[in-house]
Tab-separated table of C-alpha atoms in Angstrom:
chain	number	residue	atom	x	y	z
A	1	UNK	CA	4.267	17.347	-11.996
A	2	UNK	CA	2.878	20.709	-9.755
A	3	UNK	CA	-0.482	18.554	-8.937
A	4	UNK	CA	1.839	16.083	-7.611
A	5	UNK	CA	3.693	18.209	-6.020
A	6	UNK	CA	1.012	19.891	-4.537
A	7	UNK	CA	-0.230	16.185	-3.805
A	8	UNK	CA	3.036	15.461	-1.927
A	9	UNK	CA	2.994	18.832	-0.053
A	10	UNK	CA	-0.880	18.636	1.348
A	11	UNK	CA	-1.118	14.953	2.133
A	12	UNK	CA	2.214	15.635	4.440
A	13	UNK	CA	0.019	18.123	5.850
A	14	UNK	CA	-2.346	16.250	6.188
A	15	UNK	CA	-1.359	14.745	9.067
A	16	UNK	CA	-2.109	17.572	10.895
A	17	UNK	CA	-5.141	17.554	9.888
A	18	UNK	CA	-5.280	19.484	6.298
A	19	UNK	CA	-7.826	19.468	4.316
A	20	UNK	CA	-8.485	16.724	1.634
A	21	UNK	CA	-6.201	16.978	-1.528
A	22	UNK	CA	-7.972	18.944	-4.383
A	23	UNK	CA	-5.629	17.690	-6.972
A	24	UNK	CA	-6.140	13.769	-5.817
A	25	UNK	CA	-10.044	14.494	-5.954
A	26	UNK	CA	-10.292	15.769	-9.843
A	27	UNK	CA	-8.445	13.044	-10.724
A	28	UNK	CA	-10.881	10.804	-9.230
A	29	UNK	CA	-13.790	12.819	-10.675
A	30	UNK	CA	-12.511	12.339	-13.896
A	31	UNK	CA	-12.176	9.131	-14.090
A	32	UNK	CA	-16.288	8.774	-14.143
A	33	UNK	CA	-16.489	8.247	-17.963
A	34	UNK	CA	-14.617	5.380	-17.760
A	35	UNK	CA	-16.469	3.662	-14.879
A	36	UNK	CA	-19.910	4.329	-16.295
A	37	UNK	CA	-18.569	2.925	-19.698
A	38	UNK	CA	-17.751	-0.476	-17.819
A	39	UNK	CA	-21.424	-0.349	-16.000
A	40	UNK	CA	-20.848	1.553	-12.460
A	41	UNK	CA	-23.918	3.609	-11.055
A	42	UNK	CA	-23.211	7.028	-10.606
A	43	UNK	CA	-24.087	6.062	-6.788
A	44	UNK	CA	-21.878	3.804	-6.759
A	45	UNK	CA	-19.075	5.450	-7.598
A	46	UNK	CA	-19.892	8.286	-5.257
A	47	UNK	CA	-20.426	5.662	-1.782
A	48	UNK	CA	-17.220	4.388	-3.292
A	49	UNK	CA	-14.739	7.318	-3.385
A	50	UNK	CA	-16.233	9.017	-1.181
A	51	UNK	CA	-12.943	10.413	1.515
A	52	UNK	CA	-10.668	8.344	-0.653
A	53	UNK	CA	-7.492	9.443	0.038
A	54	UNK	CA	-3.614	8.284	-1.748
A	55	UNK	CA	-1.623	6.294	0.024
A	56	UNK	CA	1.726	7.505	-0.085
A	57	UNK	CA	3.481	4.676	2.053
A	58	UNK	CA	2.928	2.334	-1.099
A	59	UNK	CA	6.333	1.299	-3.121
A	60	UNK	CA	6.447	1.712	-6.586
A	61	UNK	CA	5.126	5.000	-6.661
A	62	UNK	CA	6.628	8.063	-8.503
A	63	UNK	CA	6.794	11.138	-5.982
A	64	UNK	CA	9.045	14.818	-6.230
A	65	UNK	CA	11.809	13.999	-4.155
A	66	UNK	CA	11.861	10.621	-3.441
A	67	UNK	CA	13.522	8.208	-5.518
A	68	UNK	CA	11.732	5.315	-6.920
A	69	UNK	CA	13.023	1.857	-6.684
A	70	UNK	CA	10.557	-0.792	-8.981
A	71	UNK	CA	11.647	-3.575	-6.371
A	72	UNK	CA	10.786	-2.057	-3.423
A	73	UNK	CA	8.446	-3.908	-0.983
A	74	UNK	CA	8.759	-7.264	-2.829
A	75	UNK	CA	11.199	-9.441	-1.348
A	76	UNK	CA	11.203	-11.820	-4.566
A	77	UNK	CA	13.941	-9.060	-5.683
A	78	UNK	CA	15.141	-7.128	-2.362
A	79	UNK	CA	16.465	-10.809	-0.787
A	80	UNK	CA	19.106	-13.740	-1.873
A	81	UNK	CA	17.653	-17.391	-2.861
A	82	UNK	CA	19.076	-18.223	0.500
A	83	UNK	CA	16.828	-15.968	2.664
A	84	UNK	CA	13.947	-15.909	0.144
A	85	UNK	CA	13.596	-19.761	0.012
A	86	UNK	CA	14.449	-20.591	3.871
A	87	UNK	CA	13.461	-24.193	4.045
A	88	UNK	CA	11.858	-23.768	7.265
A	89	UNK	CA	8.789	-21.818	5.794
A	90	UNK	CA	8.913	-24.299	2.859
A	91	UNK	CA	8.573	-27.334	5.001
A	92	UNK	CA	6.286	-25.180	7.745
A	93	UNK	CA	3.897	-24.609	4.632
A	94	UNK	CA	4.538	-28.079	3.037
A	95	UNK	CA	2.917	-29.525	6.261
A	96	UNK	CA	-0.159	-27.621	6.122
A	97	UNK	CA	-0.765	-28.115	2.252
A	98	UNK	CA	-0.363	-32.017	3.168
A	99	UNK	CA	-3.347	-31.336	5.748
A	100	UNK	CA	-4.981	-29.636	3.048
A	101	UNK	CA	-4.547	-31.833	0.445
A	102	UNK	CA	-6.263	-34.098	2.459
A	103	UNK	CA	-9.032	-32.181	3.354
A	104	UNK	CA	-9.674	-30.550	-0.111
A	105	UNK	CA	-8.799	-34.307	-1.876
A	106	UNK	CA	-12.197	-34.488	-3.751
A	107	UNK	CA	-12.463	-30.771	-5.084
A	108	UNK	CA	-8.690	-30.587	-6.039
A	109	UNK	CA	-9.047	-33.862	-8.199
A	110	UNK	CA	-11.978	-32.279	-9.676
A	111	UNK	CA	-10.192	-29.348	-9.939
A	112	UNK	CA	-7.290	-31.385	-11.749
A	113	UNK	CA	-9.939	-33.188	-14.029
A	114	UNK	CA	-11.170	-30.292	-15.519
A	115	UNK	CA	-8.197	-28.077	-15.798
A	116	UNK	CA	-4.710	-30.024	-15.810
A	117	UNK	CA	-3.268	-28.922	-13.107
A	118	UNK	CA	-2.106	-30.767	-10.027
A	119	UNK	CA	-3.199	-29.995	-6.683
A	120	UNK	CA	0.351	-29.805	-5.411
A	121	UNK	CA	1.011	-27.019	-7.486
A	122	UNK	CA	-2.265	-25.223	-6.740
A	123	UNK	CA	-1.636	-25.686	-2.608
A	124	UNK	CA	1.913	-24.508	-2.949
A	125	UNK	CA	0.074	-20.856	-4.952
A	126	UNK	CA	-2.131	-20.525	-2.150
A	127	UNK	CA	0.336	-21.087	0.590
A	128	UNK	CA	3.272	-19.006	-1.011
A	129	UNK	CA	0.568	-16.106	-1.891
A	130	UNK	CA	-1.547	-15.737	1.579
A	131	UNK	CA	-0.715	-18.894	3.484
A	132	UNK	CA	-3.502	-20.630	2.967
A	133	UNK	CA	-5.370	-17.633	4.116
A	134	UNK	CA	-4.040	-16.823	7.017
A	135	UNK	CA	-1.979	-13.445	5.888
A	136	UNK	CA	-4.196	-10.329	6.230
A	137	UNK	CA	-3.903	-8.299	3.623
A	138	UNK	CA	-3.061	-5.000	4.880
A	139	UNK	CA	-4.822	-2.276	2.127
A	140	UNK	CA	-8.283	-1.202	1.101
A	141	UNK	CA	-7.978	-2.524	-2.662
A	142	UNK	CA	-9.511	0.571	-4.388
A	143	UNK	CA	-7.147	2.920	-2.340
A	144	UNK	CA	-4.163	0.880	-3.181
A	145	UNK	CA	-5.067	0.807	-6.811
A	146	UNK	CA	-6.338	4.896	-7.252
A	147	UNK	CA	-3.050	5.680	-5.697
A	148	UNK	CA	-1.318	3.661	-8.334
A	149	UNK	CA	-3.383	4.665	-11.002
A	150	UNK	CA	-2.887	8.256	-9.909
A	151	UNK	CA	1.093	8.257	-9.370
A	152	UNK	CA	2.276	4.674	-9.665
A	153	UNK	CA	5.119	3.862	-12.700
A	154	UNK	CA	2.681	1.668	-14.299
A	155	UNK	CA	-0.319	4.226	-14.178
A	156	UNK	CA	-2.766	3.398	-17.467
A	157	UNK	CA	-2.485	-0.656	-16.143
A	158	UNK	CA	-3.615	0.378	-12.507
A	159	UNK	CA	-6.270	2.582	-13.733
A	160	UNK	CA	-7.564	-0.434	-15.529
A	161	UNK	CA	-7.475	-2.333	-12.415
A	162	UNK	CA	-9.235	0.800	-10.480
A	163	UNK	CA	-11.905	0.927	-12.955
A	164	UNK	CA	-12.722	-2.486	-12.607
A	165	UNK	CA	-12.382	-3.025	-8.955
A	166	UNK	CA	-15.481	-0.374	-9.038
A	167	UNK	CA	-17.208	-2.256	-11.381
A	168	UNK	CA	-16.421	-5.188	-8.275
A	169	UNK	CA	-18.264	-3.291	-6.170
A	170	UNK	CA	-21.136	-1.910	-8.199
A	171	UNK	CA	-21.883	-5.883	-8.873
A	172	UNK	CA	-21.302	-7.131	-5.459
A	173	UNK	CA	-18.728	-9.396	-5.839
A	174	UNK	CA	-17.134	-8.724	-2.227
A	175	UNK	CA	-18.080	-6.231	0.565
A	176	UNK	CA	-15.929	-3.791	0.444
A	177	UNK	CA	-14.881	-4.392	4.092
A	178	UNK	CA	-13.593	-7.745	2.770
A	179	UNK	CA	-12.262	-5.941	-0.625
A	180	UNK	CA	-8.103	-6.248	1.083
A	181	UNK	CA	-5.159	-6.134	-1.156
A	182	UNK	CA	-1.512	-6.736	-1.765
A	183	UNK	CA	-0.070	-2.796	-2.193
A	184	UNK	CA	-0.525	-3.559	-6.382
A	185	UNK	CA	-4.335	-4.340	-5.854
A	186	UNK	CA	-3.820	-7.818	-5.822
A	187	UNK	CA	-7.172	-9.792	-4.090
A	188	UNK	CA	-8.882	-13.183	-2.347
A	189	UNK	CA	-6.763	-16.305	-1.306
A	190	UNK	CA	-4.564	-16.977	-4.675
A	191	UNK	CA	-4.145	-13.113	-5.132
A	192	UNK	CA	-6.071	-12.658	-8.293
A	193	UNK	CA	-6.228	-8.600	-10.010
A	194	UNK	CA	-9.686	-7.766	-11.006
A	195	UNK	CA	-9.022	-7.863	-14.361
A	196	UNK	CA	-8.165	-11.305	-13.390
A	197	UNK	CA	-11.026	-11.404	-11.784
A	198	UNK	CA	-12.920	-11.150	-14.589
A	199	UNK	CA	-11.259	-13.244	-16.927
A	200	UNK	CA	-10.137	-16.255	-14.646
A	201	UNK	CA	-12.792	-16.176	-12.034
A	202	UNK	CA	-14.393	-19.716	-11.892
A	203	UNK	CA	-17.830	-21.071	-9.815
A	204	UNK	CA	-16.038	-23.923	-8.510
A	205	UNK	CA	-18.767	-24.899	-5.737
A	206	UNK	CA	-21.908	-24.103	-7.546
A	207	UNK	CA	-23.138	-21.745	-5.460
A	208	UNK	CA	-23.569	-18.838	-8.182
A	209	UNK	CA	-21.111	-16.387	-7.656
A	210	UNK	CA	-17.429	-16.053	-7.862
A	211	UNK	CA	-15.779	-16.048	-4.335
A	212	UNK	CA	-12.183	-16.050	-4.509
A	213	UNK	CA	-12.020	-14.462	-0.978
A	214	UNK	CA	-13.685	-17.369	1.324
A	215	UNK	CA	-14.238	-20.389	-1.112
A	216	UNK	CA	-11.559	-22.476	-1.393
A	217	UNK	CA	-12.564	-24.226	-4.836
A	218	UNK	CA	-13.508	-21.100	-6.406
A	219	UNK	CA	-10.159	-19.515	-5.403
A	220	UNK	CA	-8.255	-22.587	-6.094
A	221	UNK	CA	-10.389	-23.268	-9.695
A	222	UNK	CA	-9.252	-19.530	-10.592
A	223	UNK	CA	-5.925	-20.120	-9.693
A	224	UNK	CA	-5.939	-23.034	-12.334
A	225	UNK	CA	-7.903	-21.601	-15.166
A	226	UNK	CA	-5.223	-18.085	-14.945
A	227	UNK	CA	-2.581	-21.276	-15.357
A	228	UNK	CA	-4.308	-22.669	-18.369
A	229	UNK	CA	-5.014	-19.857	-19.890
A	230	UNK	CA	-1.192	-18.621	-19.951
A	231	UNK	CA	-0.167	-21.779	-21.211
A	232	UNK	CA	0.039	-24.344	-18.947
A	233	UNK	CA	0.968	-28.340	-19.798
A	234	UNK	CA	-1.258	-30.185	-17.928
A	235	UNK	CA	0.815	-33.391	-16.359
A	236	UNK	CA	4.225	-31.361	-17.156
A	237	UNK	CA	6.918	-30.819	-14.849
A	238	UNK	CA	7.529	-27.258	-13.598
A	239	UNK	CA	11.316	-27.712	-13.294
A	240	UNK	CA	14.299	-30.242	-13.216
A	241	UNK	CA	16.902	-29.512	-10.821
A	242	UNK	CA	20.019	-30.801	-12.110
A	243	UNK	CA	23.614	-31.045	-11.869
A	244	UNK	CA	25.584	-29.836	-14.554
A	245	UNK	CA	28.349	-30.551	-15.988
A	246	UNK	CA	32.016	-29.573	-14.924
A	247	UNK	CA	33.290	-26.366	-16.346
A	248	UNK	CA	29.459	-25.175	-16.342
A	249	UNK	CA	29.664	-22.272	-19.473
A	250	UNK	CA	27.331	-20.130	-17.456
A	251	UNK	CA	26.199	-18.516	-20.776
A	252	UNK	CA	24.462	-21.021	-21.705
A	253	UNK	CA	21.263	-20.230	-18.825
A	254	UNK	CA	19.078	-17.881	-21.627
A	255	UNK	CA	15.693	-18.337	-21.606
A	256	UNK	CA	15.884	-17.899	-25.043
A	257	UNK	CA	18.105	-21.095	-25.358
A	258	UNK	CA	15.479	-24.031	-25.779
A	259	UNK	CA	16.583	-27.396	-26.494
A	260	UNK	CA	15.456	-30.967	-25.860
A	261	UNK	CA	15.854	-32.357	-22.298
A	262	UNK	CA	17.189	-35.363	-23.979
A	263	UNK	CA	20.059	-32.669	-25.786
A	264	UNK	CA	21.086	-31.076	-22.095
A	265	UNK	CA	21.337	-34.113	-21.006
A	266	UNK	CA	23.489	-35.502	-24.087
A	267	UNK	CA	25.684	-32.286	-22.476
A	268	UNK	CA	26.709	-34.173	-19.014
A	269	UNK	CA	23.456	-32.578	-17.112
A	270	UNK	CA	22.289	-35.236	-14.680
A	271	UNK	CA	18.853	-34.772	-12.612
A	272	UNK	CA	19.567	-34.490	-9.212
A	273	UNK	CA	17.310	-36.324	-7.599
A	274	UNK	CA	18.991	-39.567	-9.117
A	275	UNK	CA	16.005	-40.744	-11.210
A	276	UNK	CA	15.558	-41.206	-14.752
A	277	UNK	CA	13.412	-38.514	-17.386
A	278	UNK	CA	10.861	-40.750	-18.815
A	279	UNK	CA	11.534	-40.988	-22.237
A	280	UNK	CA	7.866	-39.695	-23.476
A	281	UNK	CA	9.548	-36.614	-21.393
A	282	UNK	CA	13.307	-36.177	-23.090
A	283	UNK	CA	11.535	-34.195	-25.918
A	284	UNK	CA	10.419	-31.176	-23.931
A	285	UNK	CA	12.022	-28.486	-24.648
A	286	UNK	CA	13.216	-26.875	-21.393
A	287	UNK	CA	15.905	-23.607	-21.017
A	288	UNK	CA	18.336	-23.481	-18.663
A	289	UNK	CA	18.223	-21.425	-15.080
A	290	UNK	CA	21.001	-20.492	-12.595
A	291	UNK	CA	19.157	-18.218	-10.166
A	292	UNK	CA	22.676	-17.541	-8.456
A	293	UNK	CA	24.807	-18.020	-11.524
A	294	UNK	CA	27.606	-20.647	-11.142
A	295	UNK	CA	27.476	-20.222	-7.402
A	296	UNK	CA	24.254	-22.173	-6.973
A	297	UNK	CA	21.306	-24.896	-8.209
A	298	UNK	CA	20.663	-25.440	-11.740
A	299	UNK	CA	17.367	-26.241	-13.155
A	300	UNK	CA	16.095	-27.162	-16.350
A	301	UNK	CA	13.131	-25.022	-17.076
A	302	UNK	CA	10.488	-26.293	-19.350
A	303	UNK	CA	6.980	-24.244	-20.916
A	304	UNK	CA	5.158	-24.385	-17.579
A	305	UNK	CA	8.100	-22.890	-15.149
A	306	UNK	CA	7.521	-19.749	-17.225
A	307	UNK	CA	3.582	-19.768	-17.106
A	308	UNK	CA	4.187	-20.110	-13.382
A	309	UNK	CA	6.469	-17.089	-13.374
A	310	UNK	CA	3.958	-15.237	-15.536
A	311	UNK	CA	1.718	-15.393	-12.902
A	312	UNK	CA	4.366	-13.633	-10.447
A	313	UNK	CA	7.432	-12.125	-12.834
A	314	UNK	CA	9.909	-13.083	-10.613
A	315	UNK	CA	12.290	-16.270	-10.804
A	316	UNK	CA	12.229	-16.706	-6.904
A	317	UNK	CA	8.520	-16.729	-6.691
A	318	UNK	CA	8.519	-19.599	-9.266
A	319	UNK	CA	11.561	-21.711	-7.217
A	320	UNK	CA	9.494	-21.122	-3.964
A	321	UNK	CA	6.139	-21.763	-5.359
A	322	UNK	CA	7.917	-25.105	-7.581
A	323	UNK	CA	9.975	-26.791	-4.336
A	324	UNK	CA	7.020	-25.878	-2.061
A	325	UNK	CA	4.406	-28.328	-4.481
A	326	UNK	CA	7.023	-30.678	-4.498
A	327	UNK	CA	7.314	-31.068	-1.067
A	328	UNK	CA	3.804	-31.588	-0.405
A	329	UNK	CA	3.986	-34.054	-3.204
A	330	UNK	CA	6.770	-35.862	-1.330
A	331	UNK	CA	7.674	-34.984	2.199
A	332	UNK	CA	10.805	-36.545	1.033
A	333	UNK	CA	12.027	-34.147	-1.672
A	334	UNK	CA	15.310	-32.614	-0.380
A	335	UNK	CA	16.083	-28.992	-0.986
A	336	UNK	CA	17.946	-27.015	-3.055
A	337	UNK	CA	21.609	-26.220	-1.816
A	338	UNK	CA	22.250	-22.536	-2.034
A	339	UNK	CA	24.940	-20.201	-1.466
A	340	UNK	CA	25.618	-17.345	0.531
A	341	UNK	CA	26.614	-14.959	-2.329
A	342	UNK	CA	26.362	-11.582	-1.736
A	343	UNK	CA	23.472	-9.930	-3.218
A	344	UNK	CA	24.274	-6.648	-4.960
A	345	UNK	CA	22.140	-3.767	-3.924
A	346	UNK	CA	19.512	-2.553	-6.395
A	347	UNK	CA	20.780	1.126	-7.813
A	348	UNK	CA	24.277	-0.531	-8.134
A	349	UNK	CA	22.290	-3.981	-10.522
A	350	UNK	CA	21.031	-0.757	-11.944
A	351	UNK	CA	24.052	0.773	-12.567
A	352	UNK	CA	25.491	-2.280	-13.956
A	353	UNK	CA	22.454	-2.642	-16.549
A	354	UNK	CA	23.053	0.847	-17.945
A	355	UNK	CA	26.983	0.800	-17.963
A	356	UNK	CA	26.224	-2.680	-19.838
A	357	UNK	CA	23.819	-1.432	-22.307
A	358	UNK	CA	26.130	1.900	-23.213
A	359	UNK	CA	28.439	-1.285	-24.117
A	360	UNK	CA	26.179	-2.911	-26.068
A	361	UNK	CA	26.064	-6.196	-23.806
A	362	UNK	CA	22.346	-5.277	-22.528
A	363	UNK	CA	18.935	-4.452	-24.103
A	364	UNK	CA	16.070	-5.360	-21.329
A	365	UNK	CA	14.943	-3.103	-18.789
A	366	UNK	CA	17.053	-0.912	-16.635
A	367	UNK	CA	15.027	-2.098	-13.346
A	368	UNK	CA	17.526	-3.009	-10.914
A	369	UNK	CA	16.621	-6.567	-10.870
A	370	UNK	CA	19.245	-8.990	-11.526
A	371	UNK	CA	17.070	-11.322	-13.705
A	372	UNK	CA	18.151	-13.913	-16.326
A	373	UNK	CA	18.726	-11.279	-19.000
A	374	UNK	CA	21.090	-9.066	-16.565
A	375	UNK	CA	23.375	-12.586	-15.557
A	376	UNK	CA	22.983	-13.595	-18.935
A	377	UNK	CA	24.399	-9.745	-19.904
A	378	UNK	CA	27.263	-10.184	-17.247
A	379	UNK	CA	28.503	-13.337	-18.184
A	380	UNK	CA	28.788	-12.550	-21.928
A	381	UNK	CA	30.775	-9.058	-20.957
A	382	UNK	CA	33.138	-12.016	-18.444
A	383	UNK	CA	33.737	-13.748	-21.003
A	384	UNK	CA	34.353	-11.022	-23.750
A	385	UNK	CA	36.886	-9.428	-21.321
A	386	UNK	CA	38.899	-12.583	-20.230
A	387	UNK	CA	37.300	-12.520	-16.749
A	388	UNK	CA	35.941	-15.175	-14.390
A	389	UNK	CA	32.709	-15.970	-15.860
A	390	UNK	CA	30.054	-16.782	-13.322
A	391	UNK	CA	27.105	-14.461	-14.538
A	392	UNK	CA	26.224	-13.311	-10.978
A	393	UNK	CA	25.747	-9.212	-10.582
A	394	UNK	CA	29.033	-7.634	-8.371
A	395	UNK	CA	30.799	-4.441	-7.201
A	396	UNK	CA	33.969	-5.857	-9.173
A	397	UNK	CA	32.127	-6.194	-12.521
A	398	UNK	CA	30.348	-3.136	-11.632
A	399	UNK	CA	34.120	-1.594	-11.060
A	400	UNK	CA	35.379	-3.592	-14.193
A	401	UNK	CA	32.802	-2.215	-16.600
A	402	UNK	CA	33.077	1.264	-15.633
A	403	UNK	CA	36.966	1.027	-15.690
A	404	UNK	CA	37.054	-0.747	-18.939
A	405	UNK	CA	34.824	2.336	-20.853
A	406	UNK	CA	37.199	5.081	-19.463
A	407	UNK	CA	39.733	3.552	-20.738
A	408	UNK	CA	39.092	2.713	-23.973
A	409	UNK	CA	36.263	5.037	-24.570
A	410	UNK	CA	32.784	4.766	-26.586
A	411	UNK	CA	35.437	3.326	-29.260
A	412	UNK	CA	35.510	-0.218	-28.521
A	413	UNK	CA	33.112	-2.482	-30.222
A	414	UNK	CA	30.037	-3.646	-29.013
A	415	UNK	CA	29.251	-6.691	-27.328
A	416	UNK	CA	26.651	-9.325	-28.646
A	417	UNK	CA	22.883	-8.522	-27.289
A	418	UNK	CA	20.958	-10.618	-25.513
A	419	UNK	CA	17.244	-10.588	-27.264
């Protein structure tokens, strides 16, 4: 904690010119044994680090005197369905992955062919992570991923990542002028980690290396292989919207809950889009989803909406990335109705998750994020208190919960927990 203090206290100096960061450069230094274990040159890793300084604007960092918020900088958890999945950018982007459907037609079948998955699906990655290239990544990749390494919350996974995007350099794989990142290290057109790199990185137009930065079919091929190799069901649906039945028992969206499409539909749900679920389909087993608990859509999740979210953990990211392949499937696909419930800010979700666990309601991560596991959480304490049940995060069940334990104490029984 002193070298990061000390960390803190110079690099604010240095602004004015200070001198390098002593603490920041013996880290680096020591993490040579690790980079010549995974084949870096000594000369490489000098050039590389060479003036490599932290970068202290990045979220998810721990720092003295700053509070640290998991969410902060991704908008998958800082904004409501409603702003998150504007249909404006999902038509805007929709248009452009028809144009590129087109264009790419031959490599994405191949694509397809060889991997199971469909090119709408693919597009809709690509446009939701740097649409369709046109976002410039705004950090040098080994910067972003030393600092995280160094003083990030998830520090032995980024210096995984660090060693390996030196191991990127040391064989070539991008310039490092061209080496840009999201602020977690993420890299090329369909956003891909080094480790990723490694593991997923596909050849896709022959020419002998791995370009996930300027070739379309290699970055697109990648893209598909990550997919497959989570999991994915080639020809299976990533979602069914739906509309459920009245009196909705919003305890019933766990992800843990899997059943039969042909069994939630037995249960009055009814696909929104009016048409039929083959019946070679009705035996996927699917979970249900309410993103804005009973104030919004409902969707029917099957394996392949959770290899999707896999690739991003965040619901939103799937719902954007799902909607956006089906509209440049079909132009016509209408989108999703959603409300303008208030979202709850993330110390008070917080808040709520811990005042929720003490009760015995919640076992998951106390991250601020109001994921399935947190409405899930809320719902069951609604419904074990004789409240309104509509699982959805709120200052009154916030108020409720905290009320509730001061009156009665650490006394009163437990409620069930959510796995």
């Amino acid at each position: 904690m002193l070298a990061l203090a000390v960390l803190f206290a110079s690099l604010s100096a240095g602004h004015a010119g200070a001198a390098p960061d002593a603490a920041f450069s013996a880290w680096l230094e020591a993490q040579w044994p690790a980079a010549r274990n995974a084949g870096v040159s000594r000369a490489t890793f000098e050039r590389e680090l060479q003036g490599l300084e932290p970068d202290l604007s990045l979220p998810d960092l721990v720092l003295p005197g700053r509070p640290a918020h998991p969410s902060a900088g991704q908008p998958e958890f800082l904004q409501s369905p409603a702003e998150y999945i504007r249909d404006t950018a999902i038509e805007r982007l929709a248009a452009e992955g028809r144009r590129l459907l087109a264009r790419y037609h031959v490599t994405l079948r191949a694509i397809e062919a060889r991997f199971g998955v469909a090119p709408s699906i693919l597009l809709a990655i690509w446009g939701r992570e740097t649409a369709y290239g046109k976002h410039r990544l705004r950090h040098d990749a080994l910067q972003a991923l030393a600092t995280q390494a160094y003083t990030g919350r998830r520090k032995e996974q980024f210096r995984d990542e660090f060693i390996l995007a030196l191991k990127m350099r040391e064989d070539g794989a991008v310039p490092r002028r061209d080496m840009r990142s999201s602020w977690a290290g993420a890299m090329g057109l369909t956003q891909l980690l080094p480790s990723e790199f490694y593991r997923h990185g596909v050849d896709f137009d022959g020419d002998g290396r791995v370009d996930i930065w300027r070739s379309v079919p290699d970055a697109l091929a990648s893209a598909a292989k990550q997919l497959v190799h989570k999991g994915w069901e080639p020809g299976g649906r990533w979602a069914y919207e739906v509309r459920p039945p009245a009196g909705l028992d919003c305890t019933l969206s766990d992800p843990d809950r899997k059943m039969p499409l042909a069994d939630w539909l037995a249960l009055g749900f009814v696909p929104l889009d009016g048409r039929a679920i083959p019946p070679h389909e009705r035996q996927t087993e699917a979970s249900l989803l309410l993103p804005e608990g009973r104030h919004g859509p409902a969707f029917l999740t099957p394996r392949n909406y959770f290899v999707i979210k896999d690739y991003n953990f965040a619901d939103l990211y799937v719902l954007f990335v799902g909607q956006l392949a089906d509209r440049i499937a079909d132009p016509a696909d209408p989108p999703s109705r959603w409300s303008q419930v208030p979202l709850m800010r993330t110390r008070d979700v917080e808040a709520l998750q811990r005042a929720l666990a003490e009760r015995g309601f919640y076992s998951d991560k106390i991250d601020g994020k109001a994921g399935m596991k947190t409405r899930l959480a809320i719902g069951t304490y609604q419904k074990a208190h004789g409240l309104s049940v509509d699982c959805w995060p709120s200052d009154a069940v916030l108020a409720h919960v905290r009320q509730s334990a001061t009156k009665k104490g650490r006394t009163e029984p437990s409620g069930p927990r959510p796995d």
